[in-house]
Amino acid sequence: MNLLLKSKALHLKSEIKITGSKSETNRLLLLQALYPNITLENTSNSDDSEVMSSALSTNNQQPTTANQIIDIHHAGTAMRFLTAYFASQENRIVTLTGSSRMKERPIKILVEALKQLGAKIDYLENDGFPPIKITGQKLTNNKVSLPANVSSQYISALLLIAPKLQNGLELTLIGEITSIPYIKMTLNLLEEIGVETAFIGNIIIVKPKTQNLNPKTLTVESDWSSASYFYSIIALSEAGSQITLSSYKQNSLQGDSALVEIYKKLGIETHFDGNKMTLVKQPNFKPKPLNLDLNNTPDIAQTIVVTCLGLGIGCHLTGLHTLKIKETDRLEALKTELSKLGASISVTNESLTLAPSNKLNPNQTIATYNDHRMAMAFAPLALKTNINIENAEVVSKSYPDFWKDLKNLGFEIS
């Protein structure tokens, strides 16, 4: 499905409810599988969370020695979290597979770490990559180390199963740590259900909590990554435009809440009232080029660079090395698609530099590479020029209602 977004200046004053965070939902779904007394509210309706939920529900069946095949499609979080989960489930044999792109996304570092704990995992095609066959074991070792500059999802996968391990877990991270907010989110959610954790220097300790919990209801905060597209829309709208989003916390666990400070540099004020936040474009604000280290928040890089292009300012973004192994190589994808619009852009393995420019080539078709964030990051540019988004349905991976919400704001979509 291709969508044509027609350029239109909007003076906005709208309210949108955004579904629960995919990052929080997928962590809590795994904890709920380990501790069935947890009840979840405001969970994400994303494809990734549906896949995660569906895969975990297979464990409600009687333990079986039959090899069960679970296809997680494009869901990277599910691949990492479920690898750890099924490795710790005694008497279960599972094959985890996914899309052709998923089979190119490395998993060796996580598999090696799980093997240090006593897991039995075999590669079925290429060494270090899915599909993998997991034979669930009782994991009794409790010390493991892995490189700290890898995807934080490997680290979170280990931390999430840790309280159900007989001896808990002592995890040593080697080198400089990437995406610390996502690790802290995982630890905070563990603490919220009553698990003791400590994060000192490069060592993380999770104490065992093998017995069941008392019944507990947890409400998932809405997704900050999804909010990023509305920050971009307000930044590219007329002065005085505003959007109210819910449900958000001022002291969020999500790293992408850094949007509040980042977009302040682009003239956007964020006002909190209860569980709602309102984004307001300041009048007479002249944004300056951005120089940001996004080591902790790489998922909002696409949104930020597209906003800067729409505002005609340059940016230099670093800390982006994990974008090479996402749904696509996001750095190369950004370079290709932004260049179509007339941008002067250069990328390295971990950075991106955009030169300032006041000219946008109209009526360009943006390829999305099976990447939900490519589709959503480029959509706000319709406030500046007509734009065609290929395979627009990819947004369902994290935000199925995205196009409907844009139409409600007054975007012309056909």
Coordinates of C-alpha atoms in Angstrom, one line a residue:
M1 CA 0.0 0.0 0.0
N2 CA 1.4 3.4 -1.1
L3 CA 0.1 6.6 0.5
L4 CA 0.3 10.0 -1.0
L5 CA 0.5 12.8 1.7
K6 CA -0.3 16.2 0.2
S7 CA 1.5 19.2 1.6
K8 CA -0.7 21.4 3.8
A9 CA 0.0 24.0 6.4
L10 CA -1.9 23.0 9.6
H11 CA -2.7 25.1 12.6
L12 CA -3.2 22.3 15.0
K13 CA -5.0 22.0 18.3
S14 CA -5.7 18.3 18.8
E15 CA -5.7 15.5 21.3
I16 CA -4.4 12.0 20.6
K17 CA -4.3 8.9 22.8
I18 CA -1.3 6.7 21.9
T19 CA -1.2 3.0 22.8
G20 CA 1.2 1.6 25.4
S21 CA 4.9 1.5 24.9
K22 CA 6.1 -1.5 22.8
S23 CA 9.3 -1.6 24.9
E24 CA 7.5 -1.8 28.2
T25 CA 4.8 -4.1 26.9
N26 CA 7.2 -6.7 25.6
R27 CA 9.2 -6.7 28.9
L28 CA 6.1 -7.0 31.0
L29 CA 4.6 -9.8 28.8
L30 CA 7.7 -11.8 29.5
L31 CA 7.5 -11.1 33.2
Q32 CA 3.8 -12.0 33.1
A33 CA 4.7 -15.4 31.6
L34 CA 7.1 -16.0 34.4
Y35 CA 4.7 -14.6 37.1
P36 CA 1.1 -15.3 36.0
N37 CA -0.4 -13.1 38.9
I38 CA 0.6 -9.9 37.0
T39 CA -2.3 -8.1 35.1
L40 CA -1.4 -5.6 32.4
E41 CA -3.3 -2.5 31.3
N42 CA -2.8 -0.2 28.3
T43 CA -0.6 -2.7 26.5
S44 CA 0.7 -1.9 23.0
N45 CA -1.4 -3.0 20.0
S46 CA 1.7 -3.2 17.8
D47 CA 2.5 -6.2 15.6
D48 CA 5.6 -6.9 17.7
S49 CA 3.7 -7.1 20.9
E50 CA 1.0 -9.4 19.3
V51 CA 3.8 -11.7 18.1
M52 CA 5.4 -11.7 21.6
S53 CA 2.0 -12.4 23.3
S54 CA 1.1 -15.2 20.9
A55 CA 4.5 -16.9 21.3
L56 CA 4.4 -16.8 25.1
S57 CA 0.8 -18.2 25.1
T58 CA 2.2 -21.4 23.6
N59 CA 3.7 -22.1 27.0
N60 CA 0.3 -22.5 28.5
Q61 CA 0.2 -25.9 26.9
Q62 CA 1.6 -28.9 28.7
P63 CA 5.4 -29.1 28.5
T64 CA 6.3 -31.2 25.5
T65 CA 9.3 -32.7 23.8
A66 CA 7.9 -32.0 20.4
N67 CA 9.8 -29.3 18.5
Q68 CA 7.5 -26.3 18.2
I69 CA 8.2 -23.7 15.4
I70 CA 7.6 -20.1 16.3
D71 CA 7.8 -17.4 13.5
I72 CA 8.4 -13.9 14.9
H73 CA 8.5 -12.2 11.4
H74 CA 10.3 -8.9 11.8
A75 CA 10.1 -8.6 15.6
G76 CA 13.7 -8.1 16.8
T77 CA 12.7 -7.6 20.5
A78 CA 10.6 -10.8 20.4
M79 CA 13.5 -12.7 18.9
R80 CA 16.0 -11.6 21.7
F81 CA 13.5 -11.9 24.6
L82 CA 12.0 -15.2 23.6
T83 CA 15.5 -16.8 23.0
A84 CA 16.3 -16.2 26.7
Y85 CA 12.8 -17.1 27.8
F86 CA 12.6 -20.5 26.1
A87 CA 16.2 -21.3 27.0
S88 CA 15.1 -21.2 30.6
Q89 CA 11.9 -23.3 30.2
E90 CA 12.7 -26.9 31.1
N91 CA 11.3 -29.7 28.9
R92 CA 10.4 -27.3 26.0
I93 CA 12.0 -27.6 22.5
V94 CA 11.3 -24.6 20.3
T95 CA 12.6 -23.4 16.9
L96 CA 12.6 -19.6 16.7
T97 CA 12.6 -18.2 13.1
G98 CA 11.6 -15.0 11.3
S99 CA 11.7 -13.0 8.1
S100 CA 14.6 -13.0 5.7
R101 CA 15.9 -9.8 7.3
M102 CA 15.6 -11.4 10.8
K103 CA 17.9 -14.2 9.6
E104 CA 20.5 -11.5 8.8
R105 CA 20.3 -9.9 12.3
P106 CA 23.0 -11.3 14.7
I107 CA 22.1 -13.2 17.8
K108 CA 25.4 -14.9 18.6
I109 CA 26.3 -12.6 21.6
L110 CA 23.1 -13.5 23.4
V111 CA 23.3 -17.2 22.6
E112 CA 26.9 -17.3 23.9
A113 CA 25.9 -15.6 27.1
L114 CA 23.0 -18.0 27.6
K115 CA 25.3 -20.9 27.0
Q116 CA 27.5 -19.6 29.8
L117 CA 24.5 -20.0 32.0
G118 CA 24.0 -23.6 30.8
A119 CA 21.6 -23.2 27.8
K120 CA 21.4 -25.6 24.9
I121 CA 20.9 -23.7 21.6
D122 CA 21.8 -24.7 18.1
Y123 CA 21.9 -22.7 14.8
L124 CA 19.9 -24.3 12.0
E125 CA 21.2 -22.3 9.0
N126 CA 24.1 -19.8 9.5
D127 CA 26.3 -19.7 12.5
G128 CA 25.4 -16.7 14.8
F129 CA 22.0 -16.0 13.2
P130 CA 18.4 -17.3 13.4
P131 CA 16.7 -19.7 13.0
I132 CA 17.8 -21.3 16.2
K133 CA 16.7 -24.5 18.0
I134 CA 16.3 -24.1 21.8
T135 CA 16.2 -27.0 24.1
G136 CA 15.0 -25.6 27.5
Q137 CA 17.2 -26.3 30.5
K138 CA 17.3 -25.6 34.2
L139 CA 19.9 -22.8 34.2
T140 CA 22.0 -23.0 37.4
N141 CA 25.0 -20.9 36.6
N142 CA 24.6 -17.3 37.6
K143 CA 27.6 -15.4 36.3
V144 CA 27.9 -14.2 32.7
S145 CA 29.7 -11.4 30.8
L146 CA 29.1 -9.9 27.4
P147 CA 30.2 -6.8 25.5
A148 CA 28.5 -3.6 26.7
N149 CA 28.2 -1.9 23.3
V150 CA 25.8 -4.4 21.8
S151 CA 22.0 -4.0 21.5
S152 CA 20.6 -3.4 25.0
Q153 CA 17.9 -6.0 24.1
Y154 CA 20.5 -8.8 24.6
I155 CA 21.2 -7.5 28.1
S156 CA 17.5 -7.0 28.9
A157 CA 16.7 -10.5 27.7
L158 CA 19.1 -11.9 30.3
L159 CA 17.9 -9.6 33.1
L160 CA 14.2 -10.5 32.5
I161 CA 14.7 -14.2 33.1
A162 CA 17.2 -13.7 35.9
P163 CA 14.8 -13.6 38.9
K164 CA 13.4 -17.1 37.9
L165 CA 16.9 -18.6 37.8
Q166 CA 17.7 -20.6 40.9
N167 CA 20.7 -18.4 41.8
G168 CA 19.7 -15.1 40.1
L169 CA 22.2 -13.4 37.9
E170 CA 25.5 -11.5 38.1
L171 CA 26.0 -9.8 34.7
T172 CA 29.3 -8.1 33.8
L173 CA 29.3 -5.7 30.9
I174 CA 32.6 -5.2 29.2
G175 CA 33.5 -1.8 27.7
E176 CA 31.3 1.3 27.2
I177 CA 27.6 0.6 27.8
T178 CA 25.0 1.5 25.0
S179 CA 21.4 2.4 25.5
I180 CA 21.5 2.6 29.3
P181 CA 17.9 3.9 29.6
Y182 CA 16.6 0.6 28.1
I183 CA 18.6 -1.4 30.7
K184 CA 17.3 0.9 33.5
M185 CA 13.8 0.4 32.2
T186 CA 14.1 -3.3 32.5
L187 CA 15.6 -3.0 36.1
N188 CA 12.8 -0.6 37.1
L189 CA 10.1 -3.0 35.9
L190 CA 11.8 -5.8 37.9
E191 CA 11.9 -3.6 41.0
E192 CA 8.2 -2.8 40.4
I193 CA 7.2 -6.4 40.7
G194 CA 9.4 -6.8 43.8
V195 CA 12.6 -8.2 42.4
E196 CA 15.9 -6.9 44.1
T197 CA 18.4 -5.5 41.6
A198 CA 21.7 -3.5 41.7
F199 CA 23.6 -1.7 38.9
I200 CA 27.1 -0.7 40.1
G201 CA 29.7 0.3 37.6
N202 CA 29.6 -2.4 34.9
I203 CA 28.1 -5.1 37.0
I204 CA 24.3 -5.8 37.3
I205 CA 23.0 -8.1 40.0
V206 CA 19.4 -9.6 39.9
K207 CA 18.4 -11.5 43.0
P208 CA 16.3 -14.7 42.6
K209 CA 12.5 -14.5 43.2
T210 CA 11.4 -18.0 42.3
Q211 CA 8.1 -18.1 44.2
N212 CA 4.9 -16.6 42.7
L213 CA 4.0 -12.9 43.3
N214 CA 0.9 -11.5 45.0
P215 CA -1.6 -10.4 42.4
K216 CA -0.4 -7.1 40.8
T217 CA -1.8 -4.8 38.1
L218 CA 0.6 -2.7 36.1
T219 CA -0.3 0.1 33.6
V220 CA 2.0 0.5 30.6
E221 CA 3.0 4.1 29.8
S222 CA 2.3 5.2 26.2
D223 CA 5.1 4.9 23.7
W224 CA 7.6 7.9 23.6
S225 CA 9.0 6.7 20.3
S226 CA 5.5 7.1 18.8
A227 CA 5.3 10.6 20.4
S228 CA 8.4 11.6 18.4
Y229 CA 6.5 11.9 15.2
F230 CA 4.1 14.5 16.8
Y231 CA 7.1 16.5 18.1
S232 CA 8.2 16.6 14.5
I233 CA 4.8 17.6 13.2
I234 CA 4.6 20.5 15.7
A235 CA 8.1 21.6 14.9
L236 CA 7.2 21.8 11.2
S237 CA 3.8 23.5 11.9
E238 CA 2.8 27.1 12.3
A239 CA 3.7 29.0 15.6
G240 CA 1.1 28.4 18.2
S241 CA 0.2 24.9 17.0
Q242 CA -0.3 22.3 19.7
I243 CA -1.0 18.6 20.2
T244 CA -2.0 16.9 23.5
L245 CA -0.9 13.3 23.9
S246 CA -1.7 10.7 26.5
S247 CA -0.8 8.7 28.6
Y248 CA 2.6 10.0 29.6
K249 CA 4.7 10.5 32.7
Q250 CA 7.0 13.4 33.3
N251 CA 9.4 10.9 35.1
S252 CA 9.3 8.3 32.4
L253 CA 11.3 5.0 32.4
Q254 CA 11.6 5.3 28.6
G255 CA 14.9 6.7 27.2
D256 CA 13.1 8.4 24.3
S257 CA 11.5 10.9 26.8
A258 CA 14.7 12.8 26.0
L259 CA 12.5 14.2 23.3
V260 CA 11.4 16.9 25.7
E261 CA 14.8 18.4 25.9
I262 CA 15.9 17.8 22.3
Y263 CA 12.8 19.4 20.8
K264 CA 13.1 22.4 23.2
K265 CA 16.1 23.2 21.0
L266 CA 13.7 23.3 18.0
G267 CA 11.2 25.6 19.7
I268 CA 8.8 23.0 21.2
E269 CA 7.6 23.4 24.8
T270 CA 6.2 20.3 26.6
H271 CA 3.6 20.9 29.4
F272 CA 2.5 18.0 31.6
D273 CA -0.9 17.8 33.3
G274 CA -1.7 14.5 35.0
N275 CA -1.1 11.8 32.5
K276 CA -1.3 14.1 29.5
M277 CA 1.4 16.2 27.8
T278 CA 0.9 19.1 25.4
L279 CA 3.4 20.1 22.8
V280 CA 3.4 23.7 21.8
K281 CA 5.3 25.5 19.0
Q282 CA 6.9 28.7 20.3
P283 CA 6.5 31.9 18.2
N284 CA 9.5 33.7 16.6
F285 CA 11.9 30.8 17.5
K286 CA 14.9 30.4 15.3
P287 CA 16.3 26.9 15.6
K288 CA 20.1 26.3 15.4
P289 CA 21.8 23.2 13.9
L290 CA 21.7 20.2 16.3
N291 CA 24.8 18.3 17.5
L292 CA 23.6 15.3 19.5
D293 CA 24.9 12.1 20.9
L294 CA 22.0 9.6 20.6
N295 CA 23.9 6.6 22.1
N296 CA 21.0 6.3 24.6
T297 CA 18.2 7.0 22.2
P298 CA 19.0 5.7 18.7
D299 CA 15.4 5.0 17.8
I300 CA 14.6 8.7 17.5
A301 CA 17.4 9.5 15.1
Q302 CA 15.3 9.2 12.0
T303 CA 12.6 11.5 13.3
I304 CA 15.2 14.1 14.3
V305 CA 17.1 14.2 11.0
V306 CA 13.9 14.5 9.0
T307 CA 12.7 17.3 11.3
C308 CA 16.0 19.2 10.7
L309 CA 15.6 18.8 7.0
G310 CA 12.1 20.2 7.1
L311 CA 13.3 23.1 9.2
G312 CA 16.2 23.8 6.8
I313 CA 18.8 23.4 9.5
G314 CA 21.7 21.0 9.7
C315 CA 22.5 18.3 12.3
H316 CA 25.3 16.0 13.3
L317 CA 24.1 12.9 15.2
T318 CA 26.5 10.3 16.8
G319 CA 26.0 7.1 18.8
L320 CA 24.1 5.5 16.0
H321 CA 26.1 2.2 15.6
T322 CA 23.1 0.0 16.5
L323 CA 21.1 1.4 13.6
K324 CA 23.1 -0.8 11.2
I325 CA 21.4 -4.0 12.5
K326 CA 17.8 -2.8 12.8
E327 CA 14.9 -3.7 10.5
T328 CA 17.1 -2.3 7.8
D329 CA 20.5 -0.5 7.8
R330 CA 18.8 2.7 8.9
L331 CA 21.9 4.9 8.3
E332 CA 22.2 3.9 4.6
A333 CA 18.4 4.0 4.2
L334 CA 18.3 7.6 5.5
K335 CA 21.1 8.6 3.2
T336 CA 19.3 7.2 0.2
E337 CA 15.8 8.6 0.9
L338 CA 16.9 12.0 2.2
S339 CA 19.1 12.5 -0.9
K340 CA 16.0 12.0 -3.1
L341 CA 14.5 15.1 -1.4
G342 CA 17.7 17.1 -2.2
A343 CA 19.5 16.7 1.1
S344 CA 23.3 16.8 1.4
I345 CA 24.0 14.0 3.9
S346 CA 26.9 11.8 4.9
V347 CA 27.0 8.8 7.1
T348 CA 29.6 6.6 8.9
N349 CA 29.1 3.4 10.8
E350 CA 27.9 5.4 13.8
S351 CA 27.1 8.9 12.8
L352 CA 25.1 11.1 10.4
T353 CA 25.7 14.6 9.2
L354 CA 23.1 16.7 7.4
A355 CA 23.9 20.0 5.7
P356 CA 21.4 22.9 6.1
S357 CA 19.2 23.4 3.0
N358 CA 16.0 25.4 2.3
K359 CA 15.0 23.4 -0.8
L360 CA 13.0 20.2 -0.9
N361 CA 12.5 18.2 -4.1
P362 CA 8.6 17.8 -4.3
N363 CA 6.6 14.6 -5.1
Q364 CA 9.3 12.1 -4.1
T365 CA 8.5 8.5 -3.3
I366 CA 10.1 7.3 0.0
A367 CA 11.0 3.6 0.3
T368 CA 10.4 2.1 3.8
Y369 CA 12.6 -1.1 3.7
N370 CA 10.1 -3.0 5.9
D371 CA 11.0 -0.4 8.6
H372 CA 8.1 1.2 10.5
R373 CA 10.2 4.1 11.6
M374 CA 11.2 5.1 8.0
A375 CA 7.5 5.5 7.1
M376 CA 6.5 7.5 10.2
A377 CA 9.7 9.6 10.4
F378 CA 9.2 10.9 6.8
A379 CA 5.4 11.6 7.1
P380 CA 5.7 15.0 8.9
L381 CA 7.5 16.3 5.8
A382 CA 4.0 16.5 4.1
L383 CA 3.7 19.8 6.0
K384 CA 6.4 21.1 3.6
T385 CA 6.0 19.1 0.3
N386 CA 3.9 16.4 -1.3
I387 CA 5.4 13.0 -0.4
N388 CA 4.6 9.4 -1.3
I389 CA 5.3 6.7 1.3
E390 CA 5.8 3.1 -0.1
N391 CA 4.4 0.1 1.9
A392 CA 2.8 2.5 4.4
E393 CA 1.3 -0.5 6.2
V394 CA 4.6 -1.2 7.9
V395 CA 3.6 1.2 10.7
S396 CA 1.6 -1.7 12.2
K397 CA 4.8 -3.1 13.6
S398 CA 4.7 -0.4 16.4
Y399 CA 1.8 2.0 15.8
P400 CA -1.1 0.6 13.8
D401 CA -3.3 3.7 14.2
F402 CA -0.7 6.1 12.9
W403 CA -2.3 7.0 9.5
K404 CA -5.7 7.3 11.1
D405 CA -4.4 9.7 13.7
L406 CA -2.7 11.8 11.0
K407 CA -5.9 12.1 9.1
N408 CA -7.7 13.2 12.3
L409 CA -5.1 16.0 12.5
G410 CA -6.1 17.2 9.1
F411 CA -3.4 15.6 6.9
E412 CA -4.5 14.9 3.3
I413 CA -3.8 11.2 2.8
S414 CA -4.8 9.2 -0.3

